[in-house]
Amino acid sequence: LEAVFERRPNRYLAWVRLRDGDASERVPVHVPDPGRMRDLLLPGRRVWVAPASAPTGPRTTRFTLALAESPASESGAASLVSVNTLIPNRLVAQALHERVLPQFADFLDVRAEVPHGRSRFDFVLSAGEARCVVEVKSVSLVNGRCGLFPDAVSGRATRHVGELAGLCQRGERAAVLFVAQRNDVDEIRPAEEIDPVFASAMKDAKKAGVDFFGFRCEVSLDGIRLGSPVPVG
């Protein structure tokens, strides 16, 4: 359902005005991305919400924020941006099971949410004795056509890349997949001005042997799919 964004009183709640012909209704919606999204969630910006599935627990909102319209680019075109941070993992899981990512096509077994130390890795891939640990990071912030991660200081992301670097130093393979949930991205870089600690940890992880891959997504009102790869700087 199309709506107009009004305000966001906290990380997980926003108020929007639903559009239904000439009528409108002001409703609270759940925000599934706790990031800042300051370039997307501006008063008056077009957004789209999805009816919530059957609630479990204390949830009271009837809708979940699903998409936001990006600012118009230099060419005058705006893009749709998915704001559900669960979707990148679902897209990557499907791609891994279907073995359509050439970087990981040799791995036959895919396990999700595997505990390790202080973390829980998104995926552990294996084929015989070979193993690869994969973390997925959602990217929503852009500067020009450069995707930036994270859009707020993330101690969790810093810890993850540090632990992946440790695995590589012990002879294992590890990778990070940055998934930009939008199609107006030509590269992905660490947001050094926002989180210099993460940027430094990412640089150290590269030196330790962690692989970094980037993808953009094709987003429409009909759905979202993993798109073409983009370089990671």
mmCIF file of C-alpha atoms in Angstrom:
data_model
loop_
_atom_site.group_PDB
_atom_site.id
_atom_site.type_symbol
_atom_site.label_atom_id
_atom_site.label_comp_id
_atom_site.label_asym_id
_atom_site.label_seq_id
_atom_site.Cartn_x
_atom_site.Cartn_y
_atom_site.Cartn_z
ATOM 1 C CA LEU A 1 0.000 0.000 0.000
ATOM 2 C CA GLU A 2 1.322 3.429 -0.919
ATOM 3 C CA ALA A 3 1.752 5.921 1.909
ATOM 4 C CA VAL A 4 3.443 9.204 2.810
ATOM 5 C CA PHE A 5 6.103 9.172 5.514
ATOM 6 C CA GLU A 6 5.503 11.584 8.402
ATOM 7 C CA ARG A 7 7.837 10.895 11.308
ATOM 8 C CA ARG A 8 9.858 8.245 13.123
ATOM 9 C CA PRO A 9 9.697 8.579 16.917
ATOM 10 C CA ASN A 10 12.067 5.653 17.487
ATOM 11 C CA ARG A 11 14.132 3.119 15.542
ATOM 12 C CA TYR A 12 11.328 0.594 15.138
ATOM 13 C CA LEU A 13 8.252 2.786 14.773
ATOM 14 C CA ALA A 14 7.130 5.313 12.178
ATOM 15 C CA TRP A 15 3.936 7.173 11.393
ATOM 16 C CA VAL A 16 2.695 7.257 7.808
ATOM 17 C CA ARG A 17 -0.432 8.407 6.039
ATOM 18 C CA LEU A 18 -1.956 5.718 3.853
ATOM 19 C CA ARG A 19 -3.165 6.764 0.423
ATOM 20 C CA ASP A 20 -6.448 5.291 -0.786
ATOM 21 C CA GLY A 21 -7.912 7.434 -3.533
ATOM 22 C CA ASP A 22 -9.070 10.714 -2.020
ATOM 23 C CA ALA A 23 -9.108 9.245 1.499
ATOM 24 C CA SER A 24 -6.151 8.891 3.822
ATOM 25 C CA GLU A 25 -5.509 7.315 7.210
ATOM 26 C CA ARG A 26 -2.655 8.060 9.603
ATOM 27 C CA VAL A 27 -1.256 4.802 11.031
ATOM 28 C CA PRO A 28 1.788 3.566 12.973
ATOM 29 C CA VAL A 29 4.009 1.063 11.158
ATOM 30 C CA HIS A 30 6.837 -1.220 12.226
ATOM 31 C CA VAL A 31 10.268 -0.268 10.830
ATOM 32 C CA PRO A 32 12.288 -3.477 10.259
ATOM 33 C CA ASP A 33 15.599 -1.634 9.692
ATOM 34 C CA PRO A 34 16.994 0.027 12.850
ATOM 35 C CA GLY A 35 19.504 2.023 10.789
ATOM 36 C CA ARG A 36 19.216 5.779 10.460
ATOM 37 C CA MET A 37 18.027 5.938 6.807
ATOM 38 C CA ARG A 38 18.121 9.727 7.042
ATOM 39 C CA ASP A 39 18.265 10.108 3.260
ATOM 40 C CA LEU A 40 15.150 7.942 2.811
ATOM 41 C CA LEU A 41 12.762 8.569 5.691
ATOM 42 C CA LEU A 42 12.005 12.250 5.247
ATOM 43 C CA PRO A 43 8.613 13.897 5.838
ATOM 44 C CA GLY A 44 6.549 13.815 2.657
ATOM 45 C CA ARG A 45 8.568 10.986 1.064
ATOM 46 C CA ARG A 46 6.625 8.223 -0.687
ATOM 47 C CA VAL A 47 6.840 4.836 1.023
ATOM 48 C CA TRP A 48 5.046 1.517 0.745
ATOM 49 C CA VAL A 49 3.840 -0.646 3.611
ATOM 50 C CA ALA A 50 2.798 -4.283 3.786
ATOM 51 C CA PRO A 51 0.077 -5.737 5.999
ATOM 52 C CA ALA A 52 1.656 -7.444 8.992
ATOM 53 C CA SER A 53 1.484 -11.198 9.192
ATOM 54 C CA ALA A 54 -0.351 -12.779 12.100
ATOM 55 C CA PRO A 55 1.157 -11.089 15.156
ATOM 56 C CA THR A 56 3.123 -13.092 17.691
ATOM 57 C CA GLY A 57 3.769 -11.345 20.988
ATOM 58 C CA PRO A 58 3.071 -7.733 21.920
ATOM 59 C CA ARG A 59 3.135 -6.230 18.417
ATOM 60 C CA THR A 60 0.354 -3.685 17.886
ATOM 61 C CA THR A 61 1.077 -2.248 14.418
ATOM 62 C CA ARG A 62 -1.016 -3.466 11.495
ATOM 63 C CA PHE A 63 1.624 -2.679 8.862
ATOM 64 C CA THR A 64 5.354 -3.043 8.231
ATOM 65 C CA LEU A 65 7.388 -0.514 6.279
ATOM 66 C CA ALA A 66 8.570 -2.286 3.125
ATOM 67 C CA LEU A 67 9.870 0.230 0.563
ATOM 68 C CA ALA A 68 10.953 3.850 0.380
ATOM 69 C CA GLU A 69 11.510 6.039 -2.634
ATOM 70 C CA SER A 70 15.042 7.361 -2.936
ATOM 71 C CA PRO A 71 15.781 11.003 -3.790
ATOM 72 C CA ALA A 72 15.824 11.653 -7.526
ATOM 73 C CA SER A 73 19.210 11.081 -9.130
ATOM 74 C CA GLU A 74 20.981 13.457 -11.521
ATOM 75 C CA SER A 75 19.074 11.821 -14.358
ATOM 76 C CA GLY A 76 15.829 12.700 -12.588
ATOM 77 C CA ALA A 77 14.863 9.123 -11.804
ATOM 78 C CA ALA A 78 14.049 7.904 -8.296
ATOM 79 C CA SER A 79 14.624 4.323 -7.177
ATOM 80 C CA LEU A 80 12.787 2.004 -4.841
ATOM 81 C CA VAL A 81 14.736 0.888 -1.792
ATOM 82 C CA SER A 82 13.831 -2.121 0.328
ATOM 83 C CA VAL A 83 14.096 -1.394 4.056
ATOM 84 C CA ASN A 84 13.636 -4.935 5.378
ATOM 85 C CA THR A 85 17.022 -6.126 6.656
ATOM 86 C CA LEU A 86 15.843 -9.762 6.661
ATOM 87 C CA ILE A 87 15.496 -9.879 2.880
ATOM 88 C CA PRO A 88 19.232 -9.972 1.956
ATOM 89 C CA ASN A 89 19.686 -13.183 3.964
ATOM 90 C CA ARG A 90 16.679 -14.739 2.239
ATOM 91 C CA LEU A 91 18.007 -13.763 -1.186
ATOM 92 C CA VAL A 92 21.479 -15.100 -0.435
ATOM 93 C CA ALA A 93 20.061 -18.308 1.059
ATOM 94 C CA GLN A 94 18.086 -18.951 -2.121
ATOM 95 C CA ALA A 95 21.116 -18.205 -4.299
ATOM 96 C CA LEU A 96 23.359 -20.507 -2.237
ATOM 97 C CA HIS A 97 20.880 -23.387 -2.309
ATOM 98 C CA GLU A 98 20.438 -22.973 -6.059
ATOM 99 C CA ARG A 99 24.232 -22.662 -6.458
ATOM 100 C CA VAL A 100 24.004 -19.628 -8.733
ATOM 101 C CA LEU A 101 26.799 -17.666 -7.025
ATOM 102 C CA PRO A 102 30.026 -18.723 -8.773
ATOM 103 C CA GLN A 103 32.099 -17.791 -5.703
ATOM 104 C CA PHE A 104 30.414 -20.567 -3.717
ATOM 105 C CA ALA A 105 29.158 -22.985 -6.384
ATOM 106 C CA ASP A 106 31.402 -25.825 -5.145
ATOM 107 C CA PHE A 107 29.757 -25.954 -1.729
ATOM 108 C CA LEU A 108 26.973 -28.517 -1.484
ATOM 109 C CA ASP A 109 25.874 -28.117 2.138
ATOM 110 C CA VAL A 110 24.399 -24.813 3.388
ATOM 111 C CA ARG A 111 23.680 -24.261 7.082
ATOM 112 C CA ALA A 112 22.180 -21.041 8.412
ATOM 113 C CA GLU A 113 22.506 -19.270 11.769
ATOM 114 C CA VAL A 114 25.484 -21.256 13.039
ATOM 115 C CA PRO A 115 26.783 -20.259 16.524
ATOM 116 C CA HIS A 116 30.484 -19.501 16.850
ATOM 117 C CA GLY A 117 32.157 -17.782 19.797
ATOM 118 C CA ARG A 118 30.254 -14.590 20.620
ATOM 119 C CA SER A 119 28.525 -14.523 17.243
ATOM 120 C CA ARG A 120 26.061 -16.439 15.123
ATOM 121 C CA PHE A 121 27.226 -16.631 11.519
ATOM 122 C CA ASP A 122 24.639 -16.245 8.765
ATOM 123 C CA PHE A 123 25.852 -19.250 6.744
ATOM 124 C CA VAL A 124 28.410 -22.018 6.965
ATOM 125 C CA LEU A 125 29.060 -23.750 3.637
ATOM 126 C CA SER A 126 30.816 -27.063 3.295
ATOM 127 C CA ALA A 127 31.888 -29.618 0.710
ATOM 128 C CA GLY A 128 33.839 -32.528 2.123
ATOM 129 C CA GLU A 129 36.587 -31.049 4.298
ATOM 130 C CA ALA A 130 36.281 -27.591 2.728
ATOM 131 C CA ARG A 131 34.366 -24.951 4.655
ATOM 132 C CA CYS A 132 33.468 -21.297 4.225
ATOM 133 C CA VAL A 133 31.791 -18.979 6.719
ATOM 134 C CA VAL A 134 29.619 -16.259 5.143
ATOM 135 C CA GLU A 135 28.190 -13.094 6.680
ATOM 136 C CA VAL A 136 25.555 -10.983 4.886
ATOM 137 C CA LYS A 137 25.256 -7.224 5.420
ATOM 138 C CA SER A 138 22.368 -5.082 4.193
ATOM 139 C CA VAL A 139 23.265 -1.781 2.507
ATOM 140 C CA SER A 140 20.722 1.037 2.192
ATOM 141 C CA LEU A 141 22.853 4.213 2.318
ATOM 142 C CA VAL A 142 24.320 5.705 -0.865
ATOM 143 C CA ASN A 143 26.465 8.682 -1.751
ATOM 144 C CA GLY A 144 26.093 9.327 -5.457
ATOM 145 C CA ARG A 145 26.149 5.790 -6.799
ATOM 146 C CA CYS A 146 28.371 4.405 -4.055
ATOM 147 C CA GLY A 147 26.748 2.197 -1.430
ATOM 148 C CA LEU A 148 28.052 2.741 2.102
ATOM 149 C CA PHE A 149 28.022 0.420 5.107
ATOM 150 C CA PRO A 150 27.111 0.893 7.888
ATOM 151 C CA ASP A 151 24.782 3.901 8.097
ATOM 152 C CA ALA A 152 25.308 4.073 11.885
ATOM 153 C CA VAL A 153 28.081 2.881 14.190
ATOM 154 C CA SER A 154 27.886 -0.918 14.375
ATOM 155 C CA GLY A 155 29.939 -2.686 17.005
ATOM 156 C CA ARG A 156 28.245 -5.922 15.947
ATOM 157 C CA ALA A 157 29.491 -5.639 12.354
ATOM 158 C CA THR A 158 32.991 -4.787 13.587
ATOM 159 C CA ARG A 159 32.980 -7.867 15.818
ATOM 160 C CA HIS A 160 31.818 -10.048 12.939
ATOM 161 C CA VAL A 161 34.581 -9.053 10.523
ATOM 162 C CA GLY A 162 37.131 -9.427 13.334
ATOM 163 C CA GLU A 163 35.997 -12.978 14.029
ATOM 164 C CA LEU A 164 36.032 -13.804 10.314
ATOM 165 C CA ALA A 165 39.609 -12.487 10.122
ATOM 166 C CA GLY A 166 40.517 -14.794 13.003
ATOM 167 C CA LEU A 167 39.084 -17.778 11.115
ATOM 168 C CA CYS A 168 41.158 -16.930 8.044
ATOM 169 C CA GLN A 169 44.292 -16.647 10.162
ATOM 170 C CA ARG A 170 43.600 -20.207 11.311
ATOM 171 C CA GLY A 171 43.420 -21.425 7.724
ATOM 172 C CA GLU A 172 39.667 -21.311 7.106
ATOM 173 C CA ARG A 173 37.826 -19.458 4.371
ATOM 174 C CA ALA A 174 35.460 -16.584 5.201
ATOM 175 C CA ALA A 175 33.502 -14.018 3.208
ATOM 176 C CA VAL A 176 31.237 -11.010 3.634
ATOM 177 C CA LEU A 177 28.435 -10.318 1.152
ATOM 178 C CA PHE A 178 27.205 -6.726 1.020
ATOM 179 C CA VAL A 179 23.712 -6.627 -0.494
ATOM 180 C CA ALA A 180 22.477 -3.190 -1.566
ATOM 181 C CA GLN A 181 18.678 -3.342 -1.516
ATOM 182 C CA ARG A 182 18.458 -0.914 -4.432
ATOM 183 C CA ASN A 183 19.619 -0.808 -8.051
ATOM 184 C CA ASP A 184 21.306 2.634 -8.137
ATOM 185 C CA VAL A 185 24.647 1.378 -6.769
ATOM 186 C CA ASP A 186 27.847 0.848 -8.790
ATOM 187 C CA GLU A 187 30.180 0.021 -5.891
ATOM 188 C CA ILE A 188 30.134 -0.528 -2.129
ATOM 189 C CA ARG A 189 32.592 0.895 0.389
ATOM 190 C CA PRO A 190 32.900 1.084 4.174
ATOM 191 C CA ALA A 191 31.355 4.277 5.565
ATOM 192 C CA GLU A 192 34.603 5.505 7.088
ATOM 193 C CA GLU A 193 33.217 8.863 8.196
ATOM 194 C CA ILE A 194 30.337 7.190 10.039
ATOM 195 C CA ASP A 195 32.146 4.214 11.590
ATOM 196 C CA PRO A 196 35.950 4.471 11.272
ATOM 197 C CA VAL A 197 36.388 1.503 13.633
ATOM 198 C CA PHE A 198 34.449 -0.773 11.265
ATOM 199 C CA ALA A 199 36.358 0.602 8.251
ATOM 200 C CA SER A 200 39.657 -0.214 9.963
ATOM 201 C CA ALA A 201 38.444 -3.690 10.953
ATOM 202 C CA MET A 202 37.347 -4.339 7.384
ATOM 203 C CA LYS A 203 40.772 -3.324 6.072
ATOM 204 C CA ASP A 204 42.455 -5.682 8.550
ATOM 205 C CA ALA A 205 40.049 -8.480 7.586
ATOM 206 C CA LYS A 206 40.959 -8.068 3.914
ATOM 207 C CA LYS A 207 44.634 -8.400 4.798
ATOM 208 C CA ALA A 208 43.842 -11.535 6.795
ATOM 209 C CA GLY A 209 42.185 -13.102 3.737
ATOM 210 C CA VAL A 210 38.472 -12.425 4.203
ATOM 211 C CA ASP A 211 36.743 -12.099 0.813
ATOM 212 C CA PHE A 212 34.314 -9.212 0.296
ATOM 213 C CA PHE A 213 31.638 -9.306 -2.416
ATOM 214 C CA GLY A 214 28.930 -6.827 -3.325
ATOM 215 C CA PHE A 215 25.562 -7.103 -5.075
ATOM 216 C CA ARG A 216 22.814 -4.707 -5.981
ATOM 217 C CA CYS A 217 19.157 -5.693 -6.149
ATOM 218 C CA GLU A 218 16.358 -5.198 -8.624
ATOM 219 C CA VAL A 219 13.473 -3.749 -6.600
ATOM 220 C CA SER A 220 9.906 -3.178 -7.777
ATOM 221 C CA LEU A 221 6.407 -3.187 -6.334
ATOM 222 C CA ASP A 222 6.156 -6.800 -7.510
ATOM 223 C CA GLY A 223 9.209 -8.092 -5.658
ATOM 224 C CA ILE A 224 12.945 -8.019 -5.148
ATOM 225 C CA ARG A 225 15.702 -10.187 -6.572
ATOM 226 C CA LEU A 226 19.450 -10.380 -6.257
ATOM 227 C CA GLY A 227 20.979 -8.420 -9.138
ATOM 228 C CA SER A 228 24.405 -8.043 -10.634
ATOM 229 C CA PRO A 229 27.656 -7.991 -8.630
ATOM 230 C CA VAL A 230 29.381 -4.701 -7.838
ATOM 231 C CA PRO A 231 32.952 -4.142 -6.634
ATOM 232 C CA VAL A 232 33.740 -3.611 -2.968
ATOM 233 C CA GLY A 233 36.315 -0.904 -2.232
#
